[in-house]
CSV table of C-alpha atoms in Angstrom, one decimal:
chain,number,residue,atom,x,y,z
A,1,UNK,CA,-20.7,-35.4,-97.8
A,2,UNK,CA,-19.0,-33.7,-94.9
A,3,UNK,CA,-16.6,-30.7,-95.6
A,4,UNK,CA,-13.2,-30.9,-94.7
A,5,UNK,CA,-11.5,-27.8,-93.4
A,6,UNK,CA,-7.8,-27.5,-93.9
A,7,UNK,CA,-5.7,-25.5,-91.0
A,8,UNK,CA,-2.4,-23.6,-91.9
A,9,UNK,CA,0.9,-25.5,-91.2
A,10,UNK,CA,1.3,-23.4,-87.8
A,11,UNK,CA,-2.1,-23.7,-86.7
A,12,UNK,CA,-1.5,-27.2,-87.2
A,13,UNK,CA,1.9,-27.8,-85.2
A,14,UNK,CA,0.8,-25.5,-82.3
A,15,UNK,CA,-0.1,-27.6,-79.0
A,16,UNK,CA,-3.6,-28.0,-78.8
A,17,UNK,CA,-4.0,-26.3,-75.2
A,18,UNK,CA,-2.1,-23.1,-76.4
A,19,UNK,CA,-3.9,-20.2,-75.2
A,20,UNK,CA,-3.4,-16.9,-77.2
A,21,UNK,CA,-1.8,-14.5,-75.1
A,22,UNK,CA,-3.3,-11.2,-73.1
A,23,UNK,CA,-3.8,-8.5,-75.0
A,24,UNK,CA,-2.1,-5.3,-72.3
A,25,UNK,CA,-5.2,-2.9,-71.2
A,26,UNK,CA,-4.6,0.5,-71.6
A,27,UNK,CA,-6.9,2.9,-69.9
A,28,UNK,CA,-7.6,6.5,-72.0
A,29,UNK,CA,-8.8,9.4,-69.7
A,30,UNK,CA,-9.5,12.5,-71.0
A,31,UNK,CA,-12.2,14.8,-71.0
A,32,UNK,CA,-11.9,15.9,-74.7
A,33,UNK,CA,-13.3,13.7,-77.4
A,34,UNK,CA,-10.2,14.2,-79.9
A,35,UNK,CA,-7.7,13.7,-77.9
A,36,UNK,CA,-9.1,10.1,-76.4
A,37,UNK,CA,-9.9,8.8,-80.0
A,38,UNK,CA,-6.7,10.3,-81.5
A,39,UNK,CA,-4.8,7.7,-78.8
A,40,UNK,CA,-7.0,4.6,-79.4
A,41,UNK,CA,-6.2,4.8,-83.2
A,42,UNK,CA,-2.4,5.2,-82.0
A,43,UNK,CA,-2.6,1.9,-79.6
A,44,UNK,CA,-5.8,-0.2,-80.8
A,45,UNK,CA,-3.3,-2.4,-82.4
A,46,UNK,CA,-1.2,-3.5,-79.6
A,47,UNK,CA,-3.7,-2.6,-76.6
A,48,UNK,CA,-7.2,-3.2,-75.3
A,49,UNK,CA,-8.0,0.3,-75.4
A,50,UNK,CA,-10.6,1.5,-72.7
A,51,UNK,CA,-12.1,5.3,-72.9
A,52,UNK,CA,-12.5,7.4,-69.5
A,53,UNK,CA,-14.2,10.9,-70.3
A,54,UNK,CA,-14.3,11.2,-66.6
A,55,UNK,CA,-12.0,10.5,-63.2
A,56,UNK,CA,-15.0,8.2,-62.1
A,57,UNK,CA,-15.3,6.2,-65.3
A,58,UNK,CA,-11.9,5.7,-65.0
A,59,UNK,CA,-11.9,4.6,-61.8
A,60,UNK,CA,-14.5,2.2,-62.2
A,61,UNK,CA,-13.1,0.9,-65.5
A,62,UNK,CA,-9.7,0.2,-63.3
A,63,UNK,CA,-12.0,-1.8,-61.0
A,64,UNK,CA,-13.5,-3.9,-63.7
A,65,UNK,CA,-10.1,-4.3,-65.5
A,66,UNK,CA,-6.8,-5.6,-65.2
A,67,UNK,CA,-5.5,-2.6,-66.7
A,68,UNK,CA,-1.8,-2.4,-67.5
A,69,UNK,CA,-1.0,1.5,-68.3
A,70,UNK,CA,-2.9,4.3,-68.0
A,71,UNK,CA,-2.9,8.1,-69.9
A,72,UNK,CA,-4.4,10.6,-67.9
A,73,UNK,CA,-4.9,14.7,-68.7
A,74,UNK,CA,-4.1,16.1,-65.6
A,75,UNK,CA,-6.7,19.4,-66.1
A,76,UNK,CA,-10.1,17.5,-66.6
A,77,UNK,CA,-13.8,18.9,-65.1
A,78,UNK,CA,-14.1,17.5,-61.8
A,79,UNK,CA,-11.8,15.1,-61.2
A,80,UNK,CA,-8.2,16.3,-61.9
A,81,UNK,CA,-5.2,13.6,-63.5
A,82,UNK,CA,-3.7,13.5,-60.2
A,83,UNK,CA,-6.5,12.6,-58.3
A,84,UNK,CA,-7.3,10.1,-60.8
A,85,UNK,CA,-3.4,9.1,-60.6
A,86,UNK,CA,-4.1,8.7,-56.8
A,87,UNK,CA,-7.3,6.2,-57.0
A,88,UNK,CA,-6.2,4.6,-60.0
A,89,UNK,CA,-3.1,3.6,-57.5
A,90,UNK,CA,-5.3,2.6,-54.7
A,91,UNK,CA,-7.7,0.2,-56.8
A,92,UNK,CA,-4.2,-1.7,-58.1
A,93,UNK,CA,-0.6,-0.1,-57.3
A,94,UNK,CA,0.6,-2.0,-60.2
A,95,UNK,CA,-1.1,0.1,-63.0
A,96,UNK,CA,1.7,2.4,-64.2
A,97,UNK,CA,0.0,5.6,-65.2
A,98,UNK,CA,1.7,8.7,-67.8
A,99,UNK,CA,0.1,12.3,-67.4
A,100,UNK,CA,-0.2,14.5,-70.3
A,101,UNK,CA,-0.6,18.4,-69.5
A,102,UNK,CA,-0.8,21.5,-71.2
A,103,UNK,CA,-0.2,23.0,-68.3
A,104,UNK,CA,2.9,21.8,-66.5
A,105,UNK,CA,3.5,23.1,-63.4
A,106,UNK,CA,6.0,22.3,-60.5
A,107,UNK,CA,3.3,21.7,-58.1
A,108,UNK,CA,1.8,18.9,-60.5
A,109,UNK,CA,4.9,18.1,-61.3
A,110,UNK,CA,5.8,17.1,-57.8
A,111,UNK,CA,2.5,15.5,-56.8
A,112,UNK,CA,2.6,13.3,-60.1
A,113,UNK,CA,5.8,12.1,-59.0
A,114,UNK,CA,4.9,12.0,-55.1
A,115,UNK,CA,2.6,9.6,-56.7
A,116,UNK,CA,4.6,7.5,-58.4
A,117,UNK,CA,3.7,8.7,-62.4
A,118,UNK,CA,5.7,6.8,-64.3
A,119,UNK,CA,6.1,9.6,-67.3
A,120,UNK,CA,5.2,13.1,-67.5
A,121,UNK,CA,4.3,14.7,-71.0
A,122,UNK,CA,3.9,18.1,-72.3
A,123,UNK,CA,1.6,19.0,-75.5
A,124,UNK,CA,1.7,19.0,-77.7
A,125,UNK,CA,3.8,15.7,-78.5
A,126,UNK,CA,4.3,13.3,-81.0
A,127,UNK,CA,2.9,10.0,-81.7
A,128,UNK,CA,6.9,8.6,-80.8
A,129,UNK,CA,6.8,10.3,-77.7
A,130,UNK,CA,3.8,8.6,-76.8
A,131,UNK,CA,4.2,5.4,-77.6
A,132,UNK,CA,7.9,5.4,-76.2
A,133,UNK,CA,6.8,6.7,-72.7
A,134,UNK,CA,3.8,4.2,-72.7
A,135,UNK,CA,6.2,1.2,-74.0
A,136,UNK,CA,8.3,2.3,-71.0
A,137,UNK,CA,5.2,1.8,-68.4
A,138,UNK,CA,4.4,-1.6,-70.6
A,139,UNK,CA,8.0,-2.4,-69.8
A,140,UNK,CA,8.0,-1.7,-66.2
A,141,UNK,CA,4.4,-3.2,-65.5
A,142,UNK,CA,5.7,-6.2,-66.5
A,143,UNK,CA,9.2,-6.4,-64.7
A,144,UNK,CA,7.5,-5.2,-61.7
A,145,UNK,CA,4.6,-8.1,-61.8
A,146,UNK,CA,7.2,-10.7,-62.5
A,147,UNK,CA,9.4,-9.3,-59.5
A,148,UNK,CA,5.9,-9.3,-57.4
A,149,UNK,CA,5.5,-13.1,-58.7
A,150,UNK,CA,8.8,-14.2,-57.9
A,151,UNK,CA,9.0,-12.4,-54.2
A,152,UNK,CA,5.1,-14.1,-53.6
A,153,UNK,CA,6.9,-17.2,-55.0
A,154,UNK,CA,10.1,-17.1,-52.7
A,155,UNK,CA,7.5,-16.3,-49.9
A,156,UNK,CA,5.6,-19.6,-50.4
A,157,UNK,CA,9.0,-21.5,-50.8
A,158,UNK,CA,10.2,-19.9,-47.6
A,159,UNK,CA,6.8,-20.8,-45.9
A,160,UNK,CA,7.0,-24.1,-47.3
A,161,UNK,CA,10.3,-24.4,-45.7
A,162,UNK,CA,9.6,-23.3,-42.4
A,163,UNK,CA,6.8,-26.0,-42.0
A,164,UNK,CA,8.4,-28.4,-42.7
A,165,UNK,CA,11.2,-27.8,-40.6
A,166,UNK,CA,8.6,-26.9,-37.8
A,167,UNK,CA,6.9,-30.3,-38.8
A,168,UNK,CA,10.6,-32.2,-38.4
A,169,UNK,CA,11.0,-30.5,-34.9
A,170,UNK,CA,7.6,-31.7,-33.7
A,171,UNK,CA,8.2,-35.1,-35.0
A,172,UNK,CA,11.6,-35.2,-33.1
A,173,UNK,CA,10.3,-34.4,-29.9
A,174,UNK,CA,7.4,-36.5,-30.4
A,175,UNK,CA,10.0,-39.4,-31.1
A,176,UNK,CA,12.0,-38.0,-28.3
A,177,UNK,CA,8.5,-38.9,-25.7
A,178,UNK,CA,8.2,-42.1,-27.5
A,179,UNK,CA,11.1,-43.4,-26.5
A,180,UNK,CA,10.8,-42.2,-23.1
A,181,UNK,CA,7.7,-44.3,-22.9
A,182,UNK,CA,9.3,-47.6,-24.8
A,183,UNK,CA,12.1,-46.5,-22.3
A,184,UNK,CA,9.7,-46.9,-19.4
A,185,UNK,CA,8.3,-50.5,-20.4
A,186,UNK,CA,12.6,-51.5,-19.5
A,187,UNK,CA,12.2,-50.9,-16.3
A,188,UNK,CA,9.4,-53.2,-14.9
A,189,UNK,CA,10.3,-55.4,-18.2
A,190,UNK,CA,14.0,-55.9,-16.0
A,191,UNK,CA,12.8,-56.1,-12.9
A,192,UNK,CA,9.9,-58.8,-14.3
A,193,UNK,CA,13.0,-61.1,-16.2
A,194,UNK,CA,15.3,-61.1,-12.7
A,195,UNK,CA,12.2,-62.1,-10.2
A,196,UNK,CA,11.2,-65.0,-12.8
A,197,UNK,CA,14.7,-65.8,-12.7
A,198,UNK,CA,14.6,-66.0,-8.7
A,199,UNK,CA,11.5,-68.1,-9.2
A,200,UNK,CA,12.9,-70.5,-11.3
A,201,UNK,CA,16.2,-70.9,-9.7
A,202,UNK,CA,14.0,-71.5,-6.1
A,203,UNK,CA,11.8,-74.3,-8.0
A,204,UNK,CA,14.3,-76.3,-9.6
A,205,UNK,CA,16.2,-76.3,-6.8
A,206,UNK,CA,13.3,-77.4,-4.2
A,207,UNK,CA,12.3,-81.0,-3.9
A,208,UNK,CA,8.9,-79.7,-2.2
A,209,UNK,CA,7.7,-76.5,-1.0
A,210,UNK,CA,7.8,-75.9,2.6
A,211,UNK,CA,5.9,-73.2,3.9
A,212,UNK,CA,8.8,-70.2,3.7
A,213,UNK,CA,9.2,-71.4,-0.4
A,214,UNK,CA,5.4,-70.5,-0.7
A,215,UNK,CA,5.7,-67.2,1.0
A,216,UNK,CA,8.9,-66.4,-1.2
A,217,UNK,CA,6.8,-67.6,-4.6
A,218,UNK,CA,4.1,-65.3,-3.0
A,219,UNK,CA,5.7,-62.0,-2.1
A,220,UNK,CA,7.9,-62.2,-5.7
A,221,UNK,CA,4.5,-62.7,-7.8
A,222,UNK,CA,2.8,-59.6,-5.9
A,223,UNK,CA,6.2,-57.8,-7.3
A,224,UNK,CA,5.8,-59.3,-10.7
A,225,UNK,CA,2.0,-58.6,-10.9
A,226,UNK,CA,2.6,-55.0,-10.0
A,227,UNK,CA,5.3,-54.7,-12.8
A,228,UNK,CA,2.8,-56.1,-15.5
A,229,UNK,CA,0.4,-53.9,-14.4
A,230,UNK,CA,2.8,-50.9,-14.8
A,231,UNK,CA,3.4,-52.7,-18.2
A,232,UNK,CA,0.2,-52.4,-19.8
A,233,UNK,CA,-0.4,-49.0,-18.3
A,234,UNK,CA,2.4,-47.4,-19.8
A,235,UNK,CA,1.3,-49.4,-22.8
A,236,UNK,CA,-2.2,-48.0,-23.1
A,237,UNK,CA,-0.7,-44.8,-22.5
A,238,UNK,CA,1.6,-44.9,-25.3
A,239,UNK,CA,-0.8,-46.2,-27.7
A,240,UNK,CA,-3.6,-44.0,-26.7
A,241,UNK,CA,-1.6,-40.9,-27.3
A,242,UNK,CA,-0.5,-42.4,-30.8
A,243,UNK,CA,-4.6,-42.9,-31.9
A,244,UNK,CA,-5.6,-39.9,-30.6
A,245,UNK,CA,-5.8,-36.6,-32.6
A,246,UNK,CA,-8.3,-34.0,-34.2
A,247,UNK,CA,-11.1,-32.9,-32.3
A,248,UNK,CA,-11.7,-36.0,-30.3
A,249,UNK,CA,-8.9,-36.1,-28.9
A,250,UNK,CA,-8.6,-36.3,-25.3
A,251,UNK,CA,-5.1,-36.4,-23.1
A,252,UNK,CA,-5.6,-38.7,-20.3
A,253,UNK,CA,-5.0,-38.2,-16.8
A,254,UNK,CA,-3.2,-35.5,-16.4
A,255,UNK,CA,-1.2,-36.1,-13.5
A,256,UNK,CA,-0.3,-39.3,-15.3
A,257,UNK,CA,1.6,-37.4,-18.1
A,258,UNK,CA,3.1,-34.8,-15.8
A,259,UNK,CA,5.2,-38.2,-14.2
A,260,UNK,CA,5.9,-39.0,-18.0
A,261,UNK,CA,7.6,-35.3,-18.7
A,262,UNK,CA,9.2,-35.4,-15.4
A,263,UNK,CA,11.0,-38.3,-16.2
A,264,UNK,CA,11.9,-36.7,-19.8
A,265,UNK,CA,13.0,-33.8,-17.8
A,266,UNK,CA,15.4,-35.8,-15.0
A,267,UNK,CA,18.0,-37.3,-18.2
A,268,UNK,CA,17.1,-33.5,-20.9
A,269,UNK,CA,20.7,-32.6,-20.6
A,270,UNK,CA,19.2,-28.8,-20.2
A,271,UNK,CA,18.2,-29.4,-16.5
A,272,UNK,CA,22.1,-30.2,-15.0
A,273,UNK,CA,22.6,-28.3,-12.3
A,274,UNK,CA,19.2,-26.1,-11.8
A,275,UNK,CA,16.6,-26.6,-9.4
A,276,UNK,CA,13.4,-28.6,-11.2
A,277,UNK,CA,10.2,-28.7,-9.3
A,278,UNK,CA,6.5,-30.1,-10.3
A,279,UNK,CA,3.4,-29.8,-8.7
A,280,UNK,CA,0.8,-32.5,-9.5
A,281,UNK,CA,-2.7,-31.0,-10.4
A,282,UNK,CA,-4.1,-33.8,-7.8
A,283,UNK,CA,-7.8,-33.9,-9.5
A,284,UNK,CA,-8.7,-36.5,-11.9
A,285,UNK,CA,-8.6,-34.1,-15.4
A,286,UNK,CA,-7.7,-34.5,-18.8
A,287,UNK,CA,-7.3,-31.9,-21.6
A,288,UNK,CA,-8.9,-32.0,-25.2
A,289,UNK,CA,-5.6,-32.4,-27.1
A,290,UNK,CA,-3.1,-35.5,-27.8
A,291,UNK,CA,-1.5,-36.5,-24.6
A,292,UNK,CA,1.9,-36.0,-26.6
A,293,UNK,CA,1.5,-32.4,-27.7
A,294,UNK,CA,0.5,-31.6,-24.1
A,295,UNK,CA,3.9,-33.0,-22.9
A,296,UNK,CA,5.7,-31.3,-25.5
A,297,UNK,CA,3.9,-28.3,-24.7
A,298,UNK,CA,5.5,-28.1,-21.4
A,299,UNK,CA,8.8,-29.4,-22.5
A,300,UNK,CA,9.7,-26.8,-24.6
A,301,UNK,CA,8.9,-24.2,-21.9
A,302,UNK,CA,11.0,-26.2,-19.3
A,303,UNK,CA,13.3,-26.5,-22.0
A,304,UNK,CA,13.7,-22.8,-22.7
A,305,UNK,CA,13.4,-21.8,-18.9
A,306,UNK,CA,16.3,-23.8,-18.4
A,307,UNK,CA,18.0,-22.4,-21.1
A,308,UNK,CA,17.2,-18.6,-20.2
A,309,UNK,CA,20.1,-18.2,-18.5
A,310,UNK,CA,23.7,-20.8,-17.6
A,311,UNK,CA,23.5,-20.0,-14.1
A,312,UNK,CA,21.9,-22.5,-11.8
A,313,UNK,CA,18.4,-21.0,-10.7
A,314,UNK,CA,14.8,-22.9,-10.3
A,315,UNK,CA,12.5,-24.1,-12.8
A,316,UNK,CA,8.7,-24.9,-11.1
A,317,UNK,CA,5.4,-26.2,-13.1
A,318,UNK,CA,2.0,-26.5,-11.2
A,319,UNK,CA,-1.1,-26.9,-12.6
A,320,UNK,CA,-4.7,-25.5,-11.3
A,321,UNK,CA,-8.3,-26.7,-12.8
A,322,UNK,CA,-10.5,-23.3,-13.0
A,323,UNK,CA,-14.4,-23.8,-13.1
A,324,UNK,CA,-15.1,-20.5,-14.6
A,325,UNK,CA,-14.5,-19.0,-18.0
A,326,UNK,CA,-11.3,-16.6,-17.8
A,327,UNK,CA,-12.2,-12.7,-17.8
A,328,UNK,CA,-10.9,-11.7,-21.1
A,329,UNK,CA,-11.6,-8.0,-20.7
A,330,UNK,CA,-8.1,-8.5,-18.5
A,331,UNK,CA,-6.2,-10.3,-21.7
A,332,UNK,CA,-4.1,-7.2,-23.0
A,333,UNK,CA,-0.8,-7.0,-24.4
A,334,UNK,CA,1.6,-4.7,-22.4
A,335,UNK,CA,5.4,-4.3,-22.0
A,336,UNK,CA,5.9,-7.5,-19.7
A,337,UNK,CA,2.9,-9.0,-21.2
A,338,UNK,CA,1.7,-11.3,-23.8
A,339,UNK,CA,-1.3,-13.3,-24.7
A,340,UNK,CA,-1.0,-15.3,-27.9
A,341,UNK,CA,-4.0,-17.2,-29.7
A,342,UNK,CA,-6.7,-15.1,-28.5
A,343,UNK,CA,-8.9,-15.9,-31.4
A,344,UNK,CA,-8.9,-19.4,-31.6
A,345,UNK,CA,-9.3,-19.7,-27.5
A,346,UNK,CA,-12.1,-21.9,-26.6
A,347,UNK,CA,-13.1,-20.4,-22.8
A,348,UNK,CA,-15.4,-22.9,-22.0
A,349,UNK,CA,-14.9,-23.9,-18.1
A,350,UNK,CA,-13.4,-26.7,-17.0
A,351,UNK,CA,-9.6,-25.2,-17.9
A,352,UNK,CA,-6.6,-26.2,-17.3
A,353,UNK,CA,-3.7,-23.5,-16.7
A,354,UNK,CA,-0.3,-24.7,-16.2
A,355,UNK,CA,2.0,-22.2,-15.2
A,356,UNK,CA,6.2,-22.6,-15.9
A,357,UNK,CA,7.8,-20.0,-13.9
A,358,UNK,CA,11.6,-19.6,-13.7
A,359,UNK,CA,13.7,-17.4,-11.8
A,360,UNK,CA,16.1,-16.7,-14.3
A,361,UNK,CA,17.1,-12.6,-16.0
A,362,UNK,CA,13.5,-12.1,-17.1
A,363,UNK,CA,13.3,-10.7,-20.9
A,364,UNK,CA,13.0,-7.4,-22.1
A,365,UNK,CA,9.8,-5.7,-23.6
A,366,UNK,CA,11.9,-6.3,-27.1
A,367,UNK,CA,12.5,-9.6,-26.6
A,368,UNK,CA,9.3,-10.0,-25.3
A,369,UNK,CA,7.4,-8.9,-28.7
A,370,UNK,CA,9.5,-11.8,-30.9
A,371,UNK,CA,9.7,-14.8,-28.7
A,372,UNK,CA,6.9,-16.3,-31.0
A,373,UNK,CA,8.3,-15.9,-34.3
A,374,UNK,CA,9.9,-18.5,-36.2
A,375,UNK,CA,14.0,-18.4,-35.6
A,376,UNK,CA,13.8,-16.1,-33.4
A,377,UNK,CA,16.5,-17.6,-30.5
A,378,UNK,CA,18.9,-15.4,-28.2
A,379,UNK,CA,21.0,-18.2,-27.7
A,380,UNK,CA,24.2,-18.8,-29.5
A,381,UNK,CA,25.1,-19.7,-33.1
A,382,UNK,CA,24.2,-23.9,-33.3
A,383,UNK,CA,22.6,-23.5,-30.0
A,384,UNK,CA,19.2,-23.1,-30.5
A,385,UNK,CA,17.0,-23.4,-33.8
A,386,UNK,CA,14.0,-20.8,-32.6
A,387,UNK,CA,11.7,-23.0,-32.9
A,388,UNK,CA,10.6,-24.3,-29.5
A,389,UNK,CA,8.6,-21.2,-28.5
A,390,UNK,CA,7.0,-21.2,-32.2
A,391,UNK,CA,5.9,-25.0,-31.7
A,392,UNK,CA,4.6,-23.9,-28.4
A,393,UNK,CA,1.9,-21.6,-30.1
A,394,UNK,CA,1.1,-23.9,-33.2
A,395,UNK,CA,-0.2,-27.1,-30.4
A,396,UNK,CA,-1.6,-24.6,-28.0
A,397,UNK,CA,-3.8,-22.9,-30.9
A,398,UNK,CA,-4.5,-26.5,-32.2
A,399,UNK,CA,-5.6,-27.0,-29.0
A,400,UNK,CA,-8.1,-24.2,-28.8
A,401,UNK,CA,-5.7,-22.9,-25.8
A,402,UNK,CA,-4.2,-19.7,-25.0
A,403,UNK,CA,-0.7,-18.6,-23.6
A,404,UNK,CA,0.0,-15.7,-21.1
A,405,UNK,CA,3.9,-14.8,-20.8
A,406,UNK,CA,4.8,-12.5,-17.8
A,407,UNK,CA,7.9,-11.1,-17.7
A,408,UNK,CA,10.1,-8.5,-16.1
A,409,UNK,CA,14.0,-8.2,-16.2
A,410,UNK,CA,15.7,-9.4,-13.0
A,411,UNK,CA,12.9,-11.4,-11.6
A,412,UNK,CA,12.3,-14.1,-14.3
A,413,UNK,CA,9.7,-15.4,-16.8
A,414,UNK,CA,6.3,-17.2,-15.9
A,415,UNK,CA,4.3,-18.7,-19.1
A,416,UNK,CA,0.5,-20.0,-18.1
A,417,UNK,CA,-1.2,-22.3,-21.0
A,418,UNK,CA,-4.7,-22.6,-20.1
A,419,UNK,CA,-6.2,-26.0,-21.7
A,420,UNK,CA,-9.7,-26.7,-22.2
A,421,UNK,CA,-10.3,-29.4,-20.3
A,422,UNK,CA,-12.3,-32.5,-19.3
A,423,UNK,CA,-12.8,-34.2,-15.4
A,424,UNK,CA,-12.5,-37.6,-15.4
A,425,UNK,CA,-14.8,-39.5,-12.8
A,426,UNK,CA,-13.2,-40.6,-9.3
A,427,UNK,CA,-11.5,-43.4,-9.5
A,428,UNK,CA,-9.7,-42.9,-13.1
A,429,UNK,CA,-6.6,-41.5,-12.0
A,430,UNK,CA,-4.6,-44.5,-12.2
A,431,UNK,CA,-6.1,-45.0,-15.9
A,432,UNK,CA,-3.7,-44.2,-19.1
């Protein structure tokens, strides 16, 4: 017959996944026997009690433990309370720590507090004194772990937040390059619709071709053949750079999607009245990231050359194809200088550096030290999110490139992205 066991009433009601909660570790050290036992008797009931008769024991019980609170004599053989105060801080700044002397004198006094001692207690004392300074550490253990909880919490949240707001921009401009594309298809699409029109109108009204009707049916279907073409090349292009991404991913020809941003760049209402200019790379390459993130690579920095300054002044992008690894003994921070994502940089030859260089007011060395960081903008309020250079460094590093900012006050800004990069074979330059 099996034995049935029955459970008190609140045993019974509690949830079935209730944990029983943490007993607080308190941490004895003292080099006397009696006084050490005398204090576990006091706190065995609320605390896990640990004995130190030594600094290092205490030290390596701190390591071992969460401990909570400790009580430390400051005159012990070898190691004194305040240097145990000292490492018991380093192993875990939280543990709140009461000294108990003899002995007080200012000098202690004002290292145990230099420290950060939470109480400081003469002997002899009572068992009321004790256990109301060490309630007081209990007390402000706990406020201060829930305070270093809720800031690590308000720190994720704000993380959180920033992605996703980072994430939103990125899909915006990607949306923005989309529709540039989509916008592209019109154009041929138009010029397609009026030609078949032509063609059509010419036919029905023709009883029979004569010679000139052929060579007008002729030279309009070269001109409609040359618009499909254009067509399906913009959309390859476009659907390429939407199944591309990761590792594998791989740009297209380069020159192809510089004439996509400059496009994007002719209607950005950022680039009325300065001077734009763009330098084909004019060698069949591609680089080992989505074609899209490349274009909104350079777009932001056009973008924020322009904006650098609301005088007219001149905007250039070139690009260059370097066959050897870049020396990166010569990649150091400096006043006018920055190099970001030096540690994810893949330097493996063929690269791609595009340089956009402005002649605008140059930044200064301050400046110069926070463009990177999130909503970080010297523009004015509503003007600018902060975001664009930040976006910059997130696709670079996902490409495995590197940025180099130049800059010097009066005599403009030049940013260089150096790509990893692929060479297509001859003949692919007209390929998406």
């Amino acid at each position: 017959m099996s034995k049935t066991t029955m459970l008190p009433d609140a045993a019974r009601t509690a949830p079935v996944n209730a944990l029983p909660r943490r007993k607080p570790v308190l941490l004895i050290v003292d080099d006397e026997e009696g006084p050490r036992q005398s204090l576990q008797v006091i706190f065995k009931d609320e605390f896990e009690v640990l004995l130190a008769p030594d600094g290092p024991t205490a030290v390596a019980l701190a390591q071992q433990h969460p401990v909570d609170v400790a009580i430390t004599d400051i005159r012990m053989a070898g190691m004194s309370g305040i240097e145990v105060l000292e490492r018991l801080k380093y192993v875990n700044p939280g543990i709140e720590v009461v000294m108990i002397t003899a002995y007080e004198t200012t000098e202690t006094l004002r290292q145990a507090l230099r420290l950060q001692a939470c109480d400081y207690i003469n002997k002899p004392f009572d068992v009321a004194t004790i256990r109301a300074a060490v309630q007081r550490a209990l007390q402000r253990h706990t406020l201060e772990s829930e305070l270093r909880s809720n800031t690590e919490h308000l720190e994720a949240l704000r993380a959180e937040l920033q992605n996703q707001r980072i994430a939103e921009q990125i899909a915006q401009t990607r949306g923005e390059i989309y529709a540039s594309i989509i916008h592209d298809i019109n154009g041929p699409l138009t010029v397609i619709s009026g030609f078949l029109q032509l063609l059509n109108q010419r036919l029905s009204q023709a009883q029979r071709l004569e010679a000139e009707d052929l060579e007008f049916l002729r030279e309009r279907l070269r001109v409609i053949t040359r618009q499909v073409t254009n067509c399906i090349e913009i959309s390859r292009r476009y659907l390429s750079y939407l199944r591309r991404s990761g590792e594998d991913a791989l740009s297209g020809h380069v020159d192809q999607l510089l004439g996509d941003l400059a496009q994007l760049v002719r209607v950005h209402p950022s680039s009325q009245r300065h001077e734009f200019v763009l330098q084909n790379v004019n060698e069949p390459v591609a680089v080992r990231t989505n074609g899209t993130d490349f274009i909104q690579v350079l777009l932001n920095l056009i973008v924020n050359a322009f904006q650098c300054s609301p005088h007219p002044h001149r905007v250039e992008v070139r690009g260059e194809v370097l066959s050897r690894p870049l020396d990166l003994s010569q990649f150091k921070d400096t006043p006018q200088t920055r190099f970001v994502n030096m540690e994810s940089f893949d330097n493996t030859p063929p690269l791609l550096a595009m340089q956009v260089r402005d002649n605008g007011p140059g930044m200064t060395p301050d400046i110069l030290s926070r463009i990177f960081d999130p909503w970080f903008t010297t523009k004015e309020r509503h003007q600018g999110t902060g975001l664009g250079l930040n976006i910059v460094q997130r696709l670079v590093r996902a490409a495995r490139g590197v940025v180099h900012v130049h800059s010097v006050p009066g005599r403009g800004t030049t940013f260089t992205v150096y790509f990893p990069a692929v060479r297509l074979p001859t003949g692919e330059g007209n390929r998406g």
